[in-house]
Amino acid sequence: MDRRFTGTVRPIVNRYCAGCHGGTAPAAQFDLRPYTNTASVVKDYAHWNTVMERVAAKEMPPKGTPQPTDTERRELVQWIDSMRKSEAQKRAGDPGIVLARRLSNAEYNDTIRDLTGADIRPTREFPVDPANPAGFDNSGESLTMSPSLLNKYLQAAREVANHMVLTPDGFDFAPHPMLVETDREKYAIKRIVDFYARQPTDYADYFEAAWRHKQQPTLSLAKIATDAKLSQKYLPMIWDLLEGRTTEAGPIAKLRTMWRTMPPDAVRARCVEMRDYVVKLRKLTAMEFAAPPVKGLSPTSQPIMNWKLRAFASHRRDFDRAALRMDTDPPLEAPVIPRYPGLGQESAIRAAALMAKARVGESSLIIPTGQRANYEAAFEKLSSVFPDVFYVRERGRFFPDDSQDKGRLLSAGYHNVMGYFRDDTPLMELILDERGKKELDRLWDEFEYIGDYTTRTWVQYFFNQSGEVLGNGRESGTARPSDAAVVASPVIFGLRDAYLAKAEASNNPIAMEAIRDHFKRVDDSIRRIERMRVEAEPKHVEALLAFAARAYRRPLTVKERESVSGYYASLRKKDGLTHEEAIRDSIVSVLMSPKFSYRIDLSSAGARPTNAVTGVPLSDYALASRLSYFLWSSMPDETLLSHAAKGDLHRPEVLMAQAHRMLKDEKARGLSTEFAGNWLDFRRFEEHNAVDRQRFPSFNNELREAMFEEPVRFLDDVVRNDKSVLDLIYGKHTFVNPVLAKHYGMPEVKDWTRIDDASPYGRGGLLPMSVFLTQSSPGLRTSPVKRGYWVVRRVLGEVIPPPPANVPELPGDEAKSDLPLREMLAKHRENASCAACHARFDSFGLAFENYGPVGERRTNDLGGRPVNTEAIYPNGAKKSGVDGVQSYIKENREKDFVDNLSRKLLAYSLGRSLLLSDEPLVERMSAKLIAGGYRFSALVDTIVTSTQFLNRQSEQKGASNAQK
């Protein structure tokens, strides 16, 4: 090989190539003089691969310079090809040197998301990660660490730790910082409110499900409820009320009439009508309660207010008999409402509410003579099945009047004093299964633990309202002791006795019982939370150890466990930190460890090299991480780690099964975003600001985000549904949201939607997506050069040298240019030094001239000239538009696309640039892809079962370095 190089190849190169590719300014910055032997060529095989391709295509040497004979050209090409094949086979399967490296910004964000359950994205202020020669930002070749970046990692770790929230059994992470009381309350309240909102409580859905059962009696109610995501417990109750044996009078008679006359062509509309009738009726018959009056106490005083709240909460499935009237009853008289709050006001307000209900005139509330017993039985049955509410989401300061003062979620309604009250008994009794009940109970327990709202309400109440029992007026209170003193049991029960004295003076036994109950509940709750906090501390330390194990993506060693727990103990004892502060700082320590923030793919303990080339097998945990960061750009999940723990992940069938499972997971979006985004060069488009928004006002942030999202969703569909990779080029479909559909001139859509035939709108597949067309436009004109270059370089994988430094710029605004871009480019190609490269890609770009600077379809350019999409391709074929590009690729370059996709995916998966030794694997990937119907999984299967993916280079060997 060396003899042929020195005797034949080098003389040819010196004779025909060194004149341009040598001297002080070598063409394309490629100097051929340093290559003196085969080893030097092997070391830089990528450049010589380009030499082979250009010489074989007779593109080099350029026209007008001395040309080699056909024999010389053939000898040069054959030697380079033989060298490549020889070196590739000699070291086939070499894992190469995969450097230990930090997590990329995207990997760090996604790993934090999966580690904490909160999408915190702490790398927002990090510098952009540089790409390696393969174009990806996930390799040790580019992901270095500087002192300033290390400081940003520390800030990011602290930001994550600030989202931590302690729970009775461990800790969680909130989507926002959790440093003050209002943060804690917001977090806990939102979880409960979101739980409520997820529950199926719409009566119309149950009526519709019952109707389906009536039409298809072979389908069980349980099956129908499951399919419709309704409560299996509640649907039979609805069915029984509509079809079972019961008193058929009043509201039940009317509801059943509506049910029996269900119009087959308007089932949903009738079900909604039935629901609205029930909701209206239950609002009119809901129970009303007044606080027990105590002279000198406001009706909103907490002890008696809580009695009223519990009365409402415990009668949600009852009805107010006073709301029913006989048809012979005289009209109601308007009650007199006292002007000043206090004794009698609540009763008068209740009477006014009843009168307002009676005036609504709902016929179901009017009882015919002699039918009271039947009507009351019907209302009792109806109210038992249909509560007045399933839960109370918010309560204003003027409860039960909810006409104003919105947004006080879960509030007890203590006027201006904070406080919360749980009112969801009907949801527990009618809708939730045992699992749901336990979850809701846990959420309320954690709300009390996290928000500590009973203690804080009590302290506020004591100082702001205890004056009312002393006769000093509300909010006049006494001297202020410390909070710790205020929550002591003697203080709580001392205030209770003062209230009892007031109630006793009013001779109101209900109020006295309400007062005793209230203060006992306050003391019990405060004491319970105190015990829970003490009991939770060791659980938090165990949770910290479990967190560290998840962060390190493997079980902790004994030494690591001691280090983590010892650091926590040191923070408590030596530094005097509180328990919560010490847990937060310990989390920071874990996140700053290289075991979390770095990818270090270690081999199994005691593993020996398989052979001199293929290196040492990775440990199962390292393999799990390599697989998850390849397919998800994030950490392994529990399923993958469980296989690592079993030690069976190296088995090909297990590894491929896990890969297929992961490809279907929504986290595979990480592959679509990070791999495809870097491969196709749209990863930074969300920050694209080159568009003149005055000239293109439709291009706003929402459209920019939609443009970015379109290829991600397209790729995600190919990946997760294992479609043909050829759909990327030839697909007729795409994905649009309302903003993008309008931009494309498509019919209106409500959300992200797949458009199966987008060709009438000039879309389909990757090539005409506006994200690529827009980012390849300078701003006020298109750029056929950049668009064509993107196709041949990014999609087809051609290696094209950079342009000379002195290339003149084309006009920046096509509206102000005298010639269309097509003619300006033709003049540019008259320069022989430019023509060779431009001939390779200009035609691809000219085919997109019917798309403007923001990817909009057009028939005229910005200067008003008709656009022309005809192009003459490198083989002389004349084609037009995107269809022409697609057909040219299909007829001439499909193999190049497949080869390029294989190379890019392999480089991304291994986290390094490719070596000559990877060539057999690339060929195998392409062959298996074609044999597998071009399904994406064929590429993944070949990669994850390859020796390169399963192994790491042995410690003693570094020879592969020479291949780079």
PDB file of N, CA and C in Angstrom, residues 40-111:
ATOM      1  N   SER A  40      -0.394   8.761   7.045  1.00  0.00           N
ATOM      2  CA  SER A  40      -0.861  10.147   7.119  1.00  0.00           C
ATOM      3  C   SER A  40      -2.190  10.309   6.376  1.00  0.00           C
ATOM      4  N   VAL A  41      -2.381   9.518   5.311  1.00  0.00           N
ATOM      5  CA  VAL A  41      -3.664   9.560   4.587  1.00  0.00           C
ATOM      6  C   VAL A  41      -4.759   8.936   5.425  1.00  0.00           C
ATOM      7  N   VAL A  42      -4.460   7.802   6.056  1.00  0.00           N
ATOM      8  CA  VAL A  42      -5.447   7.122   6.898  1.00  0.00           C
ATOM      9  C   VAL A  42      -5.907   8.046   8.022  1.00  0.00           C
ATOM     10  N   LYS A  43      -4.998   8.786   8.569  1.00  0.00           N
ATOM     11  CA  LYS A  43      -5.317   9.668   9.687  1.00  0.00           C
ATOM     12  C   LYS A  43      -6.340  10.728   9.295  1.00  0.00           C
ATOM     13  N   ASP A  44      -6.327  11.117   8.015  1.00  0.00           N
ATOM     14  CA  ASP A  44      -7.254  12.150   7.545  1.00  0.00           C
ATOM     15  C   ASP A  44      -8.076  11.600   6.382  1.00  0.00           C
ATOM     16  N   TYR A  45      -8.639  10.393   6.598  1.00  0.00           N
ATOM     17  CA  TYR A  45      -9.302   9.696   5.500  1.00  0.00           C
ATOM     18  C   TYR A  45     -10.516  10.458   4.981  1.00  0.00           C
ATOM     19  N   ALA A  46     -11.166  11.269   5.831  1.00  0.00           N
ATOM     20  CA  ALA A  46     -12.378  11.969   5.403  1.00  0.00           C
ATOM     21  C   ALA A  46     -12.072  12.919   4.242  1.00  0.00           C
ATOM     22  N   HIS A  47     -10.954  13.652   4.329  1.00  0.00           N
ATOM     23  CA  HIS A  47     -10.584  14.546   3.231  1.00  0.00           C
ATOM     24  C   HIS A  47     -10.278  13.744   1.974  1.00  0.00           C
ATOM     25  N   TRP A  48      -9.598  12.626   2.143  1.00  0.00           N
ATOM     26  CA  TRP A  48      -9.233  11.818   0.977  1.00  0.00           C
ATOM     27  C   TRP A  48     -10.451  11.111   0.388  1.00  0.00           C
ATOM     28  N   ASN A  49     -11.454  10.886   1.184  1.00  0.00           N
ATOM     29  CA  ASN A  49     -12.707  10.354   0.668  1.00  0.00           C
ATOM     30  C   ASN A  49     -13.323  11.361  -0.306  1.00  0.00           C
ATOM     31  N   THR A  50     -13.231  12.651   0.046  1.00  0.00           N
ATOM     32  CA  THR A  50     -13.727  13.706  -0.836  1.00  0.00           C
ATOM     33  C   THR A  50     -12.899  13.765  -2.120  1.00  0.00           C
ATOM     34  N   VAL A  51     -11.558  13.616  -1.973  1.00  0.00           N
ATOM     35  CA  VAL A  51     -10.688  13.584  -3.153  1.00  0.00           C
ATOM     36  C   VAL A  51     -11.145  12.491  -4.107  1.00  0.00           C
ATOM     37  N   MET A  52     -11.416  11.304  -3.565  1.00  0.00           N
ATOM     38  CA  MET A  52     -11.827  10.179  -4.394  1.00  0.00           C
ATOM     39  C   MET A  52     -13.127  10.496  -5.142  1.00  0.00           C
ATOM     40  N   GLU A  53     -14.103  11.047  -4.428  1.00  0.00           N
ATOM     41  CA  GLU A  53     -15.400  11.326  -5.038  1.00  0.00           C
ATOM     42  C   GLU A  53     -15.284  12.387  -6.125  1.00  0.00           C
ATOM     43  N   ARG A  54     -14.544  13.445  -5.853  1.00  0.00           N
ATOM     44  CA  ARG A  54     -14.451  14.544  -6.824  1.00  0.00           C
ATOM     45  C   ARG A  54     -13.657  14.137  -8.065  1.00  0.00           C
ATOM     46  N   VAL A  55     -12.594  13.368  -7.847  1.00  0.00           N
ATOM     47  CA  VAL A  55     -11.786  12.920  -8.988  1.00  0.00           C
ATOM     48  C   VAL A  55     -12.574  11.922  -9.831  1.00  0.00           C
ATOM     49  N   ALA A  56     -13.301  11.006  -9.157  1.00  0.00           N
ATOM     50  CA  ALA A  56     -14.092  10.008  -9.886  1.00  0.00           C
ATOM     51  C   ALA A  56     -15.190  10.673 -10.698  1.00  0.00           C
ATOM     52  N   ALA A  57     -15.770  11.741 -10.186  1.00  0.00           N
ATOM     53  CA  ALA A  57     -16.842  12.454 -10.891  1.00  0.00           C
ATOM     54  C   ALA A  57     -16.297  13.427 -11.928  1.00  0.00           C
ATOM     55  N   LYS A  58     -14.969  13.506 -12.055  1.00  0.00           N
ATOM     56  CA  LYS A  58     -14.305  14.410 -12.989  1.00  0.00           C
ATOM     57  C   LYS A  58     -14.637  15.870 -12.703  1.00  0.00           C
ATOM     58  N   GLU A  59     -14.898  16.147 -11.428  1.00  0.00           N
ATOM     59  CA  GLU A  59     -15.110  17.525 -11.012  1.00  0.00           C
ATOM     60  C   GLU A  59     -13.788  18.186 -10.640  1.00  0.00           C
ATOM     61  N   MET A  60     -12.789  17.352 -10.357  1.00  0.00           N
ATOM     62  CA  MET A  60     -11.455  17.834 -10.037  1.00  0.00           C
ATOM     63  C   MET A  60     -10.443  17.009 -10.840  1.00  0.00           C
ATOM     64  N   PRO A  61      -9.373  17.594 -11.282  1.00  0.00           N
ATOM     65  CA  PRO A  61      -9.048  19.015 -11.253  1.00  0.00           C
ATOM     66  C   PRO A  61     -10.084  19.829 -12.044  1.00  0.00           C
ATOM     67  N   PRO A  62     -10.235  21.136 -11.712  1.00  0.00           N
ATOM     68  CA  PRO A  62     -11.251  21.949 -12.384  1.00  0.00           C
ATOM     69  C   PRO A  62     -10.938  22.120 -13.867  1.00  0.00           C
ATOM     70  N   LYS A  63     -11.970  22.387 -14.637  1.00  0.00           N
ATOM     71  CA  LYS A  63     -11.790  22.612 -16.069  1.00  0.00           C
ATOM     72  C   LYS A  63     -10.848  23.798 -16.286  1.00  0.00           C
ATOM     73  N   GLY A  64     -10.058  23.668 -17.341  1.00  0.00           N
ATOM     74  CA  GLY A  64      -9.108  24.739 -17.636  1.00  0.00           C
ATOM     75  C   GLY A  64      -7.741  24.506 -17.048  1.00  0.00           C
ATOM     76  N   THR A  65      -7.590  23.400 -16.271  1.00  0.00           N
ATOM     77  CA  THR A  65      -6.288  23.047 -15.706  1.00  0.00           C
ATOM     78  C   THR A  65      -5.884  21.692 -16.284  1.00  0.00           C
ATOM     79  N   PRO A  66      -4.594  21.351 -16.217  1.00  0.00           N
ATOM     80  CA  PRO A  66      -4.161  20.052 -16.753  1.00  0.00           C
ATOM     81  C   PRO A  66      -4.954  18.900 -16.135  1.00  0.00           C
ATOM     82  N   GLN A  67      -5.355  17.952 -16.986  1.00  0.00           N
ATOM     83  CA  GLN A  67      -6.200  16.850 -16.541  1.00  0.00           C
ATOM     84  C   GLN A  67      -5.422  15.533 -16.574  1.00  0.00           C
ATOM     85  N   PRO A  68      -5.634  14.675 -15.553  1.00  0.00           N
ATOM     86  CA  PRO A  68      -4.984  13.356 -15.601  1.00  0.00           C
ATOM     87  C   PRO A  68      -5.603  12.491 -16.691  1.00  0.00           C
ATOM     88  N   THR A  69      -4.846  11.513 -17.134  1.00  0.00           N
ATOM     89  CA  THR A  69      -5.401  10.559 -18.082  1.00  0.00           C
ATOM     90  C   THR A  69      -6.416   9.683 -17.378  1.00  0.00           C
ATOM     91  N   ASP A  70      -7.204   8.969 -18.160  1.00  0.00           N
ATOM     92  CA  ASP A  70      -8.192   8.070 -17.558  1.00  0.00           C
ATOM     93  C   ASP A  70      -7.504   7.028 -16.693  1.00  0.00           C
ATOM     94  N   THR A  71      -6.313   6.570 -17.134  1.00  0.00           N
ATOM     95  CA  THR A  71      -5.582   5.567 -16.348  1.00  0.00           C
ATOM     96  C   THR A  71      -5.115   6.166 -15.023  1.00  0.00           C
ATOM     97  N   GLU A  72      -4.587   7.369 -15.044  1.00  0.00           N
ATOM     98  CA  GLU A  72      -4.131   8.025 -13.815  1.00  0.00           C
ATOM     99  C   GLU A  72      -5.314   8.284 -12.859  1.00  0.00           C
ATOM    100  N   ARG A  73      -6.398   8.733 -13.441  1.00  0.00           N
ATOM    101  CA  ARG A  73      -7.580   8.996 -12.617  1.00  0.00           C
ATOM    102  C   ARG A  73      -8.050   7.697 -11.958  1.00  0.00           C
ATOM    103  N   ARG A  74      -8.064   6.599 -12.743  1.00  0.00           N
ATOM    104  CA  ARG A  74      -8.514   5.315 -12.213  1.00  0.00           C
ATOM    105  C   ARG A  74      -7.574   4.801 -11.144  1.00  0.00           C
ATOM    106  N   GLU A  75      -6.263   4.960 -11.340  1.00  0.00           N
ATOM    107  CA  GLU A  75      -5.293   4.488 -10.349  1.00  0.00           C
ATOM    108  C   GLU A  75      -5.432   5.248  -9.020  1.00  0.00           C
ATOM    109  N   LEU A  76      -5.642   6.547  -9.094  1.00  0.00           N
ATOM    110  CA  LEU A  76      -5.799   7.347  -7.874  1.00  0.00           C
ATOM    111  C   LEU A  76      -7.061   6.934  -7.114  1.00  0.00           C
ATOM    112  N   VAL A  77      -8.166   6.804  -7.828  1.00  0.00           N
ATOM    113  CA  VAL A  77      -9.437   6.439  -7.188  1.00  0.00           C
ATOM    114  C   VAL A  77      -9.352   5.036  -6.601  1.00  0.00           C
ATOM    115  N   GLN A  78      -8.771   4.101  -7.345  1.00  0.00           N
ATOM    116  CA  GLN A  78      -8.691   2.717  -6.860  1.00  0.00           C
ATOM    117  C   GLN A  78      -7.808   2.611  -5.624  1.00  0.00           C
ATOM    118  N   TRP A  79      -6.721   3.379  -5.587  1.00  0.00           N
ATOM    119  CA  TRP A  79      -5.844   3.303  -4.408  1.00  0.00           C
ATOM    120  C   TRP A  79      -6.568   3.822  -3.158  1.00  0.00           C
ATOM    121  N   ILE A  80      -7.245   4.948  -3.294  1.00  0.00           N
ATOM    122  CA  ILE A  80      -7.962   5.495  -2.128  1.00  0.00           C
ATOM    123  C   ILE A  80      -9.045   4.517  -1.671  1.00  0.00           C
ATOM    124  N   ASP A  81      -9.754   3.945  -2.637  1.00  0.00           N
ATOM    125  CA  ASP A  81     -10.814   2.996  -2.283  1.00  0.00           C
ATOM    126  C   ASP A  81     -10.228   1.758  -1.612  1.00  0.00           C
ATOM    127  N   SER A  82      -9.112   1.248  -2.133  1.00  0.00           N
ATOM    128  CA  SER A  82      -8.470   0.065  -1.534  1.00  0.00           C
ATOM    129  C   SER A  82      -7.966   0.373  -0.131  1.00  0.00           C
ATOM    130  N   MET A  83      -7.379   1.575   0.030  1.00  0.00           N
ATOM    131  CA  MET A  83      -6.899   1.974   1.348  1.00  0.00           C
ATOM    132  C   MET A  83      -8.054   1.998   2.351  1.00  0.00           C
ATOM    133  N   ARG A  84      -9.168   2.568   1.960  1.00  0.00           N
ATOM    134  CA  ARG A  84     -10.319   2.663   2.861  1.00  0.00           C
ATOM    135  C   ARG A  84     -10.810   1.269   3.256  1.00  0.00           C
ATOM    136  N   LYS A  85     -10.985   0.413   2.288  1.00  0.00           N
ATOM    137  CA  LYS A  85     -11.505  -0.922   2.567  1.00  0.00           C
ATOM    138  C   LYS A  85     -10.544  -1.731   3.428  1.00  0.00           C
ATOM    139  N   SER A  86      -9.264  -1.614   3.123  1.00  0.00           N
ATOM    140  CA  SER A  86      -8.269  -2.360   3.887  1.00  0.00           C
ATOM    141  C   SER A  86      -8.250  -1.926   5.349  1.00  0.00           C
ATOM    142  N   GLU A  87      -8.203  -0.620   5.571  1.00  0.00           N
ATOM    143  CA  GLU A  87      -8.163  -0.110   6.936  1.00  0.00           C
ATOM    144  C   GLU A  87      -9.474  -0.399   7.674  1.00  0.00           C
ATOM    145  N   ALA A  88     -10.595  -0.303   6.941  1.00  0.00           N
ATOM    146  CA  ALA A  88     -11.892  -0.547   7.567  1.00  0.00           C
ATOM    147  C   ALA A  88     -11.999  -1.991   8.040  1.00  0.00           C
ATOM    148  N   GLN A  89     -11.606  -2.933   7.219  1.00  0.00           N
ATOM    149  CA  GLN A  89     -11.704  -4.341   7.599  1.00  0.00           C
ATOM    150  C   GLN A  89     -10.691  -4.693   8.689  1.00  0.00           C
ATOM    151  N   LYS A  90      -9.532  -4.060   8.641  1.00  0.00           N
ATOM    152  CA  LYS A  90      -8.487  -4.369   9.611  1.00  0.00           C
ATOM    153  C   LYS A  90      -8.958  -4.057  11.033  1.00  0.00           C
ATOM    154  N   ARG A  91      -9.737  -2.993  11.197  1.00  0.00           N
ATOM    155  CA  ARG A  91     -10.137  -2.576  12.535  1.00  0.00           C
ATOM    156  C   ARG A  91     -11.654  -2.569  12.701  1.00  0.00           C
ATOM    157  N   ALA A  92     -12.361  -3.338  11.874  1.00  0.00           N
ATOM    158  CA  ALA A  92     -13.824  -3.352  11.916  1.00  0.00           C
ATOM    159  C   ALA A  92     -14.326  -3.643  13.333  1.00  0.00           C
ATOM    160  N   GLY A  93     -15.290  -2.852  13.784  1.00  0.00           N
ATOM    161  CA  GLY A  93     -15.868  -3.045  15.115  1.00  0.00           C
ATOM    162  C   GLY A  93     -15.169  -2.298  16.220  1.00  0.00           C
ATOM    163  N   ASP A  94     -14.107  -1.576  15.891  1.00  0.00           N
ATOM    164  CA  ASP A  94     -13.384  -0.814  16.912  1.00  0.00           C
ATOM    165  C   ASP A  94     -14.332   0.209  17.553  1.00  0.00           C
ATOM    166  N   PRO A  95     -14.523   0.181  18.883  1.00  0.00           N
ATOM    167  CA  PRO A  95     -15.419   1.158  19.517  1.00  0.00           C
ATOM    168  C   PRO A  95     -14.918   2.586  19.419  1.00  0.00           C
ATOM    169  N   GLY A  96     -13.621   2.739  19.145  1.00  0.00           N
ATOM    170  CA  GLY A  96     -13.066   4.080  19.094  1.00  0.00           C
ATOM    171  C   GLY A  96     -12.959   4.692  20.479  1.00  0.00           C
ATOM    172  N   ILE A  97     -12.339   5.837  20.534  1.00  0.00           N
ATOM    173  CA  ILE A  97     -12.202   6.540  21.806  1.00  0.00           C
ATOM    174  C   ILE A  97     -13.424   7.423  22.007  1.00  0.00           C
ATOM    175  N   VAL A  98     -14.247   7.079  22.987  1.00  0.00           N
ATOM    176  CA  VAL A  98     -15.405   7.894  23.355  1.00  0.00           C
ATOM    177  C   VAL A  98     -15.040   8.602  24.650  1.00  0.00           C
ATOM    178  N   LEU A  99     -14.763   9.865  24.549  1.00  0.00           N
ATOM    179  CA  LEU A  99     -14.268  10.618  25.692  1.00  0.00           C
ATOM    180  C   LEU A  99     -15.344  10.806  26.752  1.00  0.00           C
ATOM    181  N   ALA A 100     -14.920  10.766  28.018  1.00  0.00           N
ATOM    182  CA  ALA A 100     -15.826  11.177  29.089  1.00  0.00           C
ATOM    183  C   ALA A 100     -16.198  12.633  28.844  1.00  0.00           C
ATOM    184  N   ARG A 101     -17.479  12.953  29.009  1.00  0.00           N
ATOM    185  CA  ARG A 101     -17.882  14.321  28.705  1.00  0.00           C
ATOM    186  C   ARG A 101     -19.096  14.702  29.539  1.00  0.00           C
ATOM    187  N   ARG A 102     -19.264  16.001  29.687  1.00  0.00           N
ATOM    188  CA  ARG A 102     -20.414  16.501  30.433  1.00  0.00           C
ATOM    189  C   ARG A 102     -21.688  16.289  29.632  1.00  0.00           C
ATOM    190  N   LEU A 103     -22.809  16.328  30.316  1.00  0.00           N
ATOM    191  CA  LEU A 103     -24.090  16.292  29.627  1.00  0.00           C
ATOM    192  C   LEU A 103     -24.240  17.557  28.786  1.00  0.00           C
ATOM    193  N   SER A 104     -24.765  17.418  27.605  1.00  0.00           N
ATOM    194  CA  SER A 104     -25.066  18.602  26.808  1.00  0.00           C
ATOM    195  C   SER A 104     -26.192  19.383  27.478  1.00  0.00           C
ATOM    196  N   ASN A 105     -26.404  20.604  27.037  1.00  0.00           N
ATOM    197  CA  ASN A 105     -27.474  21.412  27.614  1.00  0.00           C
ATOM    198  C   ASN A 105     -28.826  20.705  27.520  1.00  0.00           C
ATOM    199  N   ALA A 106     -29.108  20.152  26.345  1.00  0.00           N
ATOM    200  CA  ALA A 106     -30.389  19.470  26.156  1.00  0.00           C
ATOM    201  C   ALA A 106     -30.471  18.232  27.049  1.00  0.00           C
ATOM    202  N   GLU A 107     -29.384  17.467  27.115  1.00  0.00           N
ATOM    203  CA  GLU A 107     -29.385  16.272  27.961  1.00  0.00           C
ATOM    204  C   GLU A 107     -29.548  16.641  29.432  1.00  0.00           C
ATOM    205  N   TYR A 108     -28.904  17.713  29.849  1.00  0.00           N
ATOM    206  CA  TYR A 108     -29.016  18.146  31.248  1.00  0.00           C
ATOM    207  C   TYR A 108     -30.460  18.522  31.560  1.00  0.00           C
ATOM    208  N   ASN A 109     -31.078  19.305  30.685  1.00  0.00           N
ATOM    209  CA  ASN A 109     -32.473  19.697  30.904  1.00  0.00           C
ATOM    210  C   ASN A 109     -33.395  18.489  30.960  1.00  0.00           C
ATOM    211  N   ASP A 110     -33.240  17.579  30.001  1.00  0.00           N
ATOM    212  CA  ASP A 110     -34.134  16.413  29.949  1.00  0.00           C
ATOM    213  C   ASP A 110     -33.880  15.467  31.117  1.00  0.00           C
ATOM    214  N   THR A 111     -32.628  15.349  31.531  1.00  0.00           N
ATOM    215  CA  THR A 111     -32.310  14.482  32.665  1.00  0.00           C
ATOM    216  C   THR A 111     -32.889  15.057  33.954  1.00  0.00           C
TER     217      THR A 111
END
